CSV table of C-alpha atoms and ligand atoms in Angstrom, one decimal:
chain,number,residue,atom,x,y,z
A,1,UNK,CA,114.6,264.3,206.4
A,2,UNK,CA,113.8,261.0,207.3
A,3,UNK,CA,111.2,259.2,209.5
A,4,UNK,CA,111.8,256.8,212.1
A,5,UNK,CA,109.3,253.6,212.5
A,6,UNK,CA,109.6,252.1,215.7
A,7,UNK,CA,108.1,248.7,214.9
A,8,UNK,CA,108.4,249.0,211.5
A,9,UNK,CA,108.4,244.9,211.3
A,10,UNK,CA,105.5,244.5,212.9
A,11,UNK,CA,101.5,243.9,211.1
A,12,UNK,CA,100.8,247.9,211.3
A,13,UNK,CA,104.1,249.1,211.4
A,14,UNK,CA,105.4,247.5,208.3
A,15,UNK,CA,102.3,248.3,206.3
A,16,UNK,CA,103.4,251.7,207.4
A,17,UNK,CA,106.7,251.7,205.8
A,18,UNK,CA,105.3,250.4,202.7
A,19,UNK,CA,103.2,253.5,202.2
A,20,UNK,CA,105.9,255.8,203.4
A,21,UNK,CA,108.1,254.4,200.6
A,22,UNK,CA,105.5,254.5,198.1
A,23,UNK,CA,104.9,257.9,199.1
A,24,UNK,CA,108.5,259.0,198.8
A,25,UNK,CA,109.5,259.0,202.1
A,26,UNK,CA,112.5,258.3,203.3
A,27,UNK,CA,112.3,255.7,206.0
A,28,UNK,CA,114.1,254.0,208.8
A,29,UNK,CA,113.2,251.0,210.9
A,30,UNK,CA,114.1,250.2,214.3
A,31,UNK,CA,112.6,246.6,215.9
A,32,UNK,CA,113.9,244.6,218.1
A,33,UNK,CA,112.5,241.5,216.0
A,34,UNK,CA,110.4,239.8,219.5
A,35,UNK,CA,107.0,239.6,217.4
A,36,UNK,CA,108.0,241.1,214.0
A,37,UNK,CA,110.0,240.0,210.8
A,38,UNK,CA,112.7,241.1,209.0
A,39,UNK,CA,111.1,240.1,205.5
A,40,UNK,CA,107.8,242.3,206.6
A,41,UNK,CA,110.1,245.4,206.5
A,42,UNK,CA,109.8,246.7,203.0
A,43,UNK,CA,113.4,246.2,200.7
A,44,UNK,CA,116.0,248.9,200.6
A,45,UNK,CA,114.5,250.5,204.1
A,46,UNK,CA,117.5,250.7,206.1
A,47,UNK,CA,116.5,248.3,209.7
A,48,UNK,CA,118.2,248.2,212.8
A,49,UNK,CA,117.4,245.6,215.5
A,50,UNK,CA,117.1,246.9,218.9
A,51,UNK,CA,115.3,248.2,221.6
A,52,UNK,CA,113.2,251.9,221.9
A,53,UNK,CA,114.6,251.7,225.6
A,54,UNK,CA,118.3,252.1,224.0
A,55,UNK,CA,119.2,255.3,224.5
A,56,UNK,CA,122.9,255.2,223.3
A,57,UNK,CA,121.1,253.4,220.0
A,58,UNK,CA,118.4,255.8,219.5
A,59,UNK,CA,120.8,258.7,219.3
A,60,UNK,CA,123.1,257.0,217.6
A,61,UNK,CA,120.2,256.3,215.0
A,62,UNK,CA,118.7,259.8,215.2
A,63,UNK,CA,121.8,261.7,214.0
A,64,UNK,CA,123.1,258.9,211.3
A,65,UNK,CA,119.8,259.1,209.5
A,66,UNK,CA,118.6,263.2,210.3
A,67,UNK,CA,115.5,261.4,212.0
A,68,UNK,CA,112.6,264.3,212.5
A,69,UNK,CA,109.3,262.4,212.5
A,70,UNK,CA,108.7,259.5,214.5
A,71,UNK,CA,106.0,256.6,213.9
A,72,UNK,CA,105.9,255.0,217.3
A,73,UNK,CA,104.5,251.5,217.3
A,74,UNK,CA,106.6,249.2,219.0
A,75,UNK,CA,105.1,248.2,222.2
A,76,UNK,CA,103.1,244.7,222.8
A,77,UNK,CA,99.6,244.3,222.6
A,78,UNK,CA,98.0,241.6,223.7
A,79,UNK,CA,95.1,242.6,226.3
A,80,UNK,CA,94.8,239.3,228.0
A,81,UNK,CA,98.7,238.6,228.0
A,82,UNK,CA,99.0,242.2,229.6
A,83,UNK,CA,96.4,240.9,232.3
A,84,UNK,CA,98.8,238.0,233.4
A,85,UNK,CA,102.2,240.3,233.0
A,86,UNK,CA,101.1,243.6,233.9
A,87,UNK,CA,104.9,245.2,234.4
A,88,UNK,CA,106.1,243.4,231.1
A,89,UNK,CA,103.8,245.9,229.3
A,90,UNK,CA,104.6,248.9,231.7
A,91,UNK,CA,108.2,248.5,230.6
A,92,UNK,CA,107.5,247.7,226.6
A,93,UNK,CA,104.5,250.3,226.5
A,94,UNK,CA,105.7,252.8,229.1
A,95,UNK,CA,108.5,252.8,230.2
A,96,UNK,CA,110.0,252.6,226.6
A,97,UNK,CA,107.8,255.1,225.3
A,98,UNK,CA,109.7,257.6,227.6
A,99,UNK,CA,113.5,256.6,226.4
A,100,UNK,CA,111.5,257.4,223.0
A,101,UNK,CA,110.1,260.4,224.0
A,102,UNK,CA,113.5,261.7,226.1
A,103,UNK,CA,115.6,261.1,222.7
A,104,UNK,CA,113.1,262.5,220.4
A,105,UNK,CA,113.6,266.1,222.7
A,106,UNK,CA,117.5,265.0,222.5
A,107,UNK,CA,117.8,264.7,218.4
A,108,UNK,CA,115.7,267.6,218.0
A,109,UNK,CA,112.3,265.6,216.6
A,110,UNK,CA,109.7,267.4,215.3
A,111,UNK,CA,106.6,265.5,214.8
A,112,UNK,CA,106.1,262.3,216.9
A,113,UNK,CA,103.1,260.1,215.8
A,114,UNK,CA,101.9,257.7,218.7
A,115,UNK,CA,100.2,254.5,218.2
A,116,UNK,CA,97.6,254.3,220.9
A,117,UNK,CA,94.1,252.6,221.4
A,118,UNK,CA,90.8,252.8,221.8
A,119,UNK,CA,91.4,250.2,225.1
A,120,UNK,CA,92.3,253.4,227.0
A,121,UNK,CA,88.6,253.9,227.5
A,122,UNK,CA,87.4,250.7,229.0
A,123,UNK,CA,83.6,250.6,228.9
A,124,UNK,CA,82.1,253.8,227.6
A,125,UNK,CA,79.4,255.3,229.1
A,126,UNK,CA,78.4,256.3,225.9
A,127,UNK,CA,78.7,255.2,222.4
A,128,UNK,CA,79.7,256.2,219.6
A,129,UNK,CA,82.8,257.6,221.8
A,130,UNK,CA,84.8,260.5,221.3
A,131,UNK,CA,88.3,261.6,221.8
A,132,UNK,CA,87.1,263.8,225.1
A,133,UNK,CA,85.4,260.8,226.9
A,134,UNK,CA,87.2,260.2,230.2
A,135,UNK,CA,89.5,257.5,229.7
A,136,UNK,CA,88.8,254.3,232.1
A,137,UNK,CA,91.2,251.7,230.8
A,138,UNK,CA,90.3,247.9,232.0
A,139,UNK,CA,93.7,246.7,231.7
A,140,UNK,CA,96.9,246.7,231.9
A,141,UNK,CA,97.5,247.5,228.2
A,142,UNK,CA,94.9,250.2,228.3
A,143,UNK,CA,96.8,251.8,231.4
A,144,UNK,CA,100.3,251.5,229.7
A,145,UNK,CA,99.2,253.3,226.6
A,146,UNK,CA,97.3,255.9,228.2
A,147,UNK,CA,100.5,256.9,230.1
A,148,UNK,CA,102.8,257.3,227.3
A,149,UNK,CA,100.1,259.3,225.9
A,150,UNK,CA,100.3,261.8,229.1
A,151,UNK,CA,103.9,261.4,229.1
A,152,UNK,CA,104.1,262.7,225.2
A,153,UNK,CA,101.7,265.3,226.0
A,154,UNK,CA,103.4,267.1,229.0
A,155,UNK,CA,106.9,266.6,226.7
A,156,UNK,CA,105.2,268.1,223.8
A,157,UNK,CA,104.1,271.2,226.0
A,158,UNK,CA,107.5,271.3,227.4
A,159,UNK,CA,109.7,270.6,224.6
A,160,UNK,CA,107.9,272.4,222.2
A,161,UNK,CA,107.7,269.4,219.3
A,162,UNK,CA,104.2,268.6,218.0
A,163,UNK,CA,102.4,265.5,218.4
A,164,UNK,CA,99.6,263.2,217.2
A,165,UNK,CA,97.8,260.4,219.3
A,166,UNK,CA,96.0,257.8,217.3
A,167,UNK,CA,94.1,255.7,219.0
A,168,UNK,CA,93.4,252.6,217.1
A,169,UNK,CA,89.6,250.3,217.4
A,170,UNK,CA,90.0,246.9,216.4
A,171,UNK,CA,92.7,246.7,213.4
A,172,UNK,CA,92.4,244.4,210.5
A,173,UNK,CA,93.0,243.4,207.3
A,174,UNK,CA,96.1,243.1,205.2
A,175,UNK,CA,98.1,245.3,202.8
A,176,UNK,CA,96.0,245.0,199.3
A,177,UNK,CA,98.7,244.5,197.7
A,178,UNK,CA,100.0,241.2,199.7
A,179,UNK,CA,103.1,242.7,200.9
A,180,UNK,CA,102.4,242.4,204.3
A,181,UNK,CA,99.9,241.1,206.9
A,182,UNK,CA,99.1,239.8,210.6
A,183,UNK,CA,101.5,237.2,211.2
A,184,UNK,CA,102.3,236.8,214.7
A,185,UNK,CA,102.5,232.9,215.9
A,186,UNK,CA,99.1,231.9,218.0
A,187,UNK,CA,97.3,235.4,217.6
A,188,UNK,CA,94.2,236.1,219.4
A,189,UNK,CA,93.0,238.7,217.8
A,190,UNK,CA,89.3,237.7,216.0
A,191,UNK,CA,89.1,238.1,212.0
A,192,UNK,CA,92.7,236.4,212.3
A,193,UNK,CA,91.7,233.8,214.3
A,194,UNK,CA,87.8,233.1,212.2
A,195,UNK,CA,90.6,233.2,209.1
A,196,UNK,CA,93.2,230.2,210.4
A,197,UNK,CA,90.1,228.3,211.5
A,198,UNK,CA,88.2,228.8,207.9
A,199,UNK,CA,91.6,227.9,206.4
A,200,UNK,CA,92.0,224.6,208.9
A,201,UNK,CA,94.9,225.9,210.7
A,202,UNK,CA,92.5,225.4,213.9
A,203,UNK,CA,90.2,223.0,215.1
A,204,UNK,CA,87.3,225.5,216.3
A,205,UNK,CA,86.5,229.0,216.7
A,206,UNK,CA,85.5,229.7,220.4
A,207,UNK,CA,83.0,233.2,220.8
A,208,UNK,CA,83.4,234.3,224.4
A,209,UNK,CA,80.5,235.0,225.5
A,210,UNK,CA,76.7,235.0,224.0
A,211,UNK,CA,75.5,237.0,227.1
A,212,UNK,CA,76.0,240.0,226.6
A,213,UNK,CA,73.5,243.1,226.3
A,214,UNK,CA,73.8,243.2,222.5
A,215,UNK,CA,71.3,242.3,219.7
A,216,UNK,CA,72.9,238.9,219.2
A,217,UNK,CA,74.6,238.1,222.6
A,218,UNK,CA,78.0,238.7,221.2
A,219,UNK,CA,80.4,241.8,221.5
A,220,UNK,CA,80.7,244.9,219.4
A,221,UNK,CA,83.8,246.4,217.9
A,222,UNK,CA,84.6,249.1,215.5
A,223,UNK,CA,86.9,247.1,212.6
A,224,UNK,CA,89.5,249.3,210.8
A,225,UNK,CA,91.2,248.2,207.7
A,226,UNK,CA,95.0,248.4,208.2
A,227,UNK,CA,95.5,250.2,205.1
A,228,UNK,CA,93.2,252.8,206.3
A,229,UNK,CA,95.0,252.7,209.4
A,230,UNK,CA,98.0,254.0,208.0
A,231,UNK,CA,96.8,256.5,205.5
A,232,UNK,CA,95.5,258.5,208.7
A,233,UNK,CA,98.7,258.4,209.6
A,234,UNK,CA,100.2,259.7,206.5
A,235,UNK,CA,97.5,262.4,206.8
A,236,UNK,CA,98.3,263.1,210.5
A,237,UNK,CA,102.0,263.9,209.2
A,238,UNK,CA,101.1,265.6,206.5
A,239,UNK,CA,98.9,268.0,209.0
A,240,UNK,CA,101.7,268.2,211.7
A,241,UNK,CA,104.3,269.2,208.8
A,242,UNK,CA,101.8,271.6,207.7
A,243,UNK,CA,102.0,273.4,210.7
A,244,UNK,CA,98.9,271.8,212.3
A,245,UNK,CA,98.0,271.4,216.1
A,246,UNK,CA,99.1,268.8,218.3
A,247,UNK,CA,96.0,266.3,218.6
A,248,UNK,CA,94.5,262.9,219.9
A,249,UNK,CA,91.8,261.7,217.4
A,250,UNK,CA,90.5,258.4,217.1
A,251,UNK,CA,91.0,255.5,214.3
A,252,UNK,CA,88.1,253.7,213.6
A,253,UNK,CA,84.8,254.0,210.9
A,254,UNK,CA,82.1,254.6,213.4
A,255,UNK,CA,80.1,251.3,213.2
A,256,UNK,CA,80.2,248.3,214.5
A,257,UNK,CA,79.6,244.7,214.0
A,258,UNK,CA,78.9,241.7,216.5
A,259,UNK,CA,81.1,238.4,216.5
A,260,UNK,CA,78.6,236.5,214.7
A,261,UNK,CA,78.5,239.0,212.0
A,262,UNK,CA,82.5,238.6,211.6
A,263,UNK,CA,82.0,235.0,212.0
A,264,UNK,CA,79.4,234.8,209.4
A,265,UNK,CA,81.4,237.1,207.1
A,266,UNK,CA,84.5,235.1,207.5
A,267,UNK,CA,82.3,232.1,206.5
A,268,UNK,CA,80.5,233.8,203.5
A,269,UNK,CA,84.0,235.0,202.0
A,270,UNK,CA,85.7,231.5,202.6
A,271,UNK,CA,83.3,229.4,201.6
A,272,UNK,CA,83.7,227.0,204.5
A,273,UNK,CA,80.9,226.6,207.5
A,274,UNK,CA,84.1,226.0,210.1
A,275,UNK,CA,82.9,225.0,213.7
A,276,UNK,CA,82.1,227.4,216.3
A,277,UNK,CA,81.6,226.8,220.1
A,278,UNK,CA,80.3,228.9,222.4
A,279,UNK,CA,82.8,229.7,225.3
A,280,UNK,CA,82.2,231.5,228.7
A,281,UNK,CA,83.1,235.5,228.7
A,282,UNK,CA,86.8,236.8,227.9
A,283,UNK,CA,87.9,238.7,231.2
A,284,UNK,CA,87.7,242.4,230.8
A,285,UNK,CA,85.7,242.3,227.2
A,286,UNK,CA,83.9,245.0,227.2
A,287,UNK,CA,80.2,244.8,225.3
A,288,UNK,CA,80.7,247.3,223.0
A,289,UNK,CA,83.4,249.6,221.5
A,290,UNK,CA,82.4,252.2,218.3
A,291,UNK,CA,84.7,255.1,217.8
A,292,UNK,CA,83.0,258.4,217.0
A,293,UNK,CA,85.2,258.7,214.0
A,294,UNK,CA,84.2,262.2,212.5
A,295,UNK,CA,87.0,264.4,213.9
A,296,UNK,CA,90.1,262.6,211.9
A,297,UNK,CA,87.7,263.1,208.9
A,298,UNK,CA,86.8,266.9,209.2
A,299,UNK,CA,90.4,267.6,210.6
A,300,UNK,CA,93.6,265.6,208.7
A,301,UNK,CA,91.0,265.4,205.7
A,302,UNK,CA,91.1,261.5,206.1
A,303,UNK,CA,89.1,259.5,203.7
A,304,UNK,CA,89.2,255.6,204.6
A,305,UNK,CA,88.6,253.6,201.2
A,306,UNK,CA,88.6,250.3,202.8
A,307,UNK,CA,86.1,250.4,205.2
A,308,UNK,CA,83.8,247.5,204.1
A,309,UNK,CA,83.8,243.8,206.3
A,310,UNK,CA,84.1,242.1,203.4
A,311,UNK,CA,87.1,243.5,201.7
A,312,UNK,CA,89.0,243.5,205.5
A,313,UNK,CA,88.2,239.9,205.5
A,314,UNK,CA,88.8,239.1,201.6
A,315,UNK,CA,92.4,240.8,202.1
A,316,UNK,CA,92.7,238.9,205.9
A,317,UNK,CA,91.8,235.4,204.0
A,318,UNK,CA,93.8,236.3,201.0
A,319,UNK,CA,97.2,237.2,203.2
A,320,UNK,CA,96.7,233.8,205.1
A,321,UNK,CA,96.3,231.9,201.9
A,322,UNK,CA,99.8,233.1,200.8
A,323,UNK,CA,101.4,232.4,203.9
A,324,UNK,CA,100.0,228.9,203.8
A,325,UNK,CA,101.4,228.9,199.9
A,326,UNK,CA,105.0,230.2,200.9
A,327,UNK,CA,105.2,227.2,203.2
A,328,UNK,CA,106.6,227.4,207.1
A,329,UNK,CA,104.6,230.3,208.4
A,330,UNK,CA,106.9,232.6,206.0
A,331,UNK,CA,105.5,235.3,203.8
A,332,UNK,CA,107.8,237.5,201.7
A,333,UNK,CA,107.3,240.4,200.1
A,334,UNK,CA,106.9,240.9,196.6
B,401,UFG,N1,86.7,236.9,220.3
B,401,UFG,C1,86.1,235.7,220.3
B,401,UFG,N2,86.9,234.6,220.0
B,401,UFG,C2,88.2,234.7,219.7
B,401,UFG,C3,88.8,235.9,219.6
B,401,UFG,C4,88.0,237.1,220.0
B,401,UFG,O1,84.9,235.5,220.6
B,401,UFG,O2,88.8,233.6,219.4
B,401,UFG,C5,85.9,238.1,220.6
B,401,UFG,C6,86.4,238.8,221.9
B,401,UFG,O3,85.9,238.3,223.0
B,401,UFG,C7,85.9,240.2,221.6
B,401,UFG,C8,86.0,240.4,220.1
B,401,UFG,O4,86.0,239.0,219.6
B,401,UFG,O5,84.6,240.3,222.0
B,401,UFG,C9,87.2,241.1,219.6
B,401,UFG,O6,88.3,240.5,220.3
B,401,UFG,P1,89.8,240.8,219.8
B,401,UFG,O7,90.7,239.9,220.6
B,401,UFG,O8,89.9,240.6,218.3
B,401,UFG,O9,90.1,242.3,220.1
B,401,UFG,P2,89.8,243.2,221.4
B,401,UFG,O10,88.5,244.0,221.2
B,401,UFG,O11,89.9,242.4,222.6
B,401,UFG,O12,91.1,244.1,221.4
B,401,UFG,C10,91.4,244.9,220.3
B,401,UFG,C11,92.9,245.1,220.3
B,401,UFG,C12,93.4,245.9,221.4
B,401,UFG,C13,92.6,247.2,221.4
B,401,UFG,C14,91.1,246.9,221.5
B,401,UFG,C15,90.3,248.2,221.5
B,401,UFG,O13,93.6,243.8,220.3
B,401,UFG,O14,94.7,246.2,221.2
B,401,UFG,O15,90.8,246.1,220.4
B,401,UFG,O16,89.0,247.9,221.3
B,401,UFG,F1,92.9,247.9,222.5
């Protein structure tokens, strides 16, 4: 019985294989390779490089390796980006999803694991917010995600598989053990970006926006250790194999922190006082985004270990110091 990663060369979905295979599992990757890397996959995991909108591939793949749990994390995810190329991300996020989906009911798949996000609910009205809040996505992103979660819904019912929808708060961190990390070229995402600057690989650290509603001006988000991250997601299998429910539960700790206090974290753990300007709003930021995070607890018997800002930046710093070491924006595993 094997498990299919879709994106298993990517920052979340290679930290996945890693703990599959140090689990036991039996694992295969499929990535296409367009922001992922072939040394991130973990050694002796068989990889093939293609598309989830393959079909003649996937089946292919399905049946050569007895695939009947799926990990679905390919897709692109770059709010802004999907902003400026809306249809890109309908094709990657949607549109792909459903080849994935279509062949999953084709090979007979079991239990389908969906990488989704907490973007799919815009601005909440209220916060902490649950799983049942409507979702409101701001963006593109948002919207292409929230589709492929109806679409694996109404497949699920159908079809009769059983899946689980994760939907990820602001993801962090690197794999303790330095196997793996975020490595994509020009990332925009914050505690990577507070980490090149500390490290010199950038001039400046811009915070966009000091306006808004929140104790110091600057935004809230939940931060979730990647490692975390993907033990919920060996716990979510381990519920579906168990016989469990098909659900959608949220990924995140339940507290929040501003962008001055990741700033000022980054800083402490560094030890440098990098530069920091303050920049006009990011479009479609909103204020403030805190999962209530008590349901994966109580119900796949989650228990994050990694939860504190300080050790996701420690590991963040300590993954971008080893790329710098390895020389040419290459990390290997090992
Ligand atoms: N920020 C800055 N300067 C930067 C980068 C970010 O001030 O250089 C701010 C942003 O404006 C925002 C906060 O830091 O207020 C976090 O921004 P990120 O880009 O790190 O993350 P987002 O909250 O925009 O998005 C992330 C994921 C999405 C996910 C979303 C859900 O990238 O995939 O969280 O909350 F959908």
């Amino acid at each position: 019985m094997t498990i299919l990663v879709t994106g298993g060369a990517g920052y979340i979905g290679s930290q996945m294989a890693y703990q599959l295979v140090d689990s036991g599992e039996r694992v295969v990757v499929l990535d296409n390779l367009s922001t992922g890397f072939d040394w991130a996959i973990p050694p002796g995991v068989p990889a093939v490089v293609g598309d989830v909108g393959d079909a003649r591939l996937l089946d292919a793949l399905m049946a050569e390796h007895r695939v009947r749990a799926i990990l679905h994390f390919a897709a692109s995810v770059v709010v802004p980006e999907s902003v400026a190329d809306p249809l890109r991300y309908y094709r990657n996020n949607t549109v792909n999803s459903r080849s994935l989906i279509e062949a999953a009911v084709r090979g007979g798949v079991e239990h389908f694991i969906f990488s989704s996000t907490a973007a799919v609910y815009g601005e909440p009205s209220k916060i902490p917010v649950a799983e049942d809040a409507p979702p409101r996505p701001m963006s593109p992103y948002g919207s292409s995600k929230l589709m492929a979660e109806i679409m694996l819904r109404d497949a699920a019912q159908a079809h009769g598989f059983r899946y689980m929808i994760l939907r990820y708060f602001n993801v962090a961190g690197a794999d303790p053990r330095l196997r793996t990390g975020q490595s994509t070229r020009g990332a925009t995402h914050l505690i990577k970006v507070a980490v090149e600057t500390a490290l010199g690989l950038r001039p400046k650290l811009e915070i966009f926006g000091t306006d808004y509603p929140t104790p110091d001006g600057t935004c809230i988000r939940d931060y979730i250790h990647v490692g975390d991250l993907a033990a919920a997601h060996s716990d979510a299998l381990r519920y579906l194999r168990d016989g469990g429910e098909s659900l959608t539960l949220n990924c995140g700790y339940g507290r929040g922190f501003s962008v001055l206090e990741v700033i000022d974290a980054v800083k402490r753990a560094s030890g440098v006082d990098f530069r920091v300007d303050f920049a006009a709003r990011r479009p479609g930021d909103p204020t403030r985004i805190v999962a209530a995070a008590d349901k994966a607890r109580a119900l796949l018997g989650w228990q994050p270990r990694l939860g504190d800002l300080s050790t996701i930046v420690a590991h963040a710093l300590a993954w971008e110091r080893k790329r710098m070491a390895l020389g040419s924006g290459q990390a290997h595993a090992g």
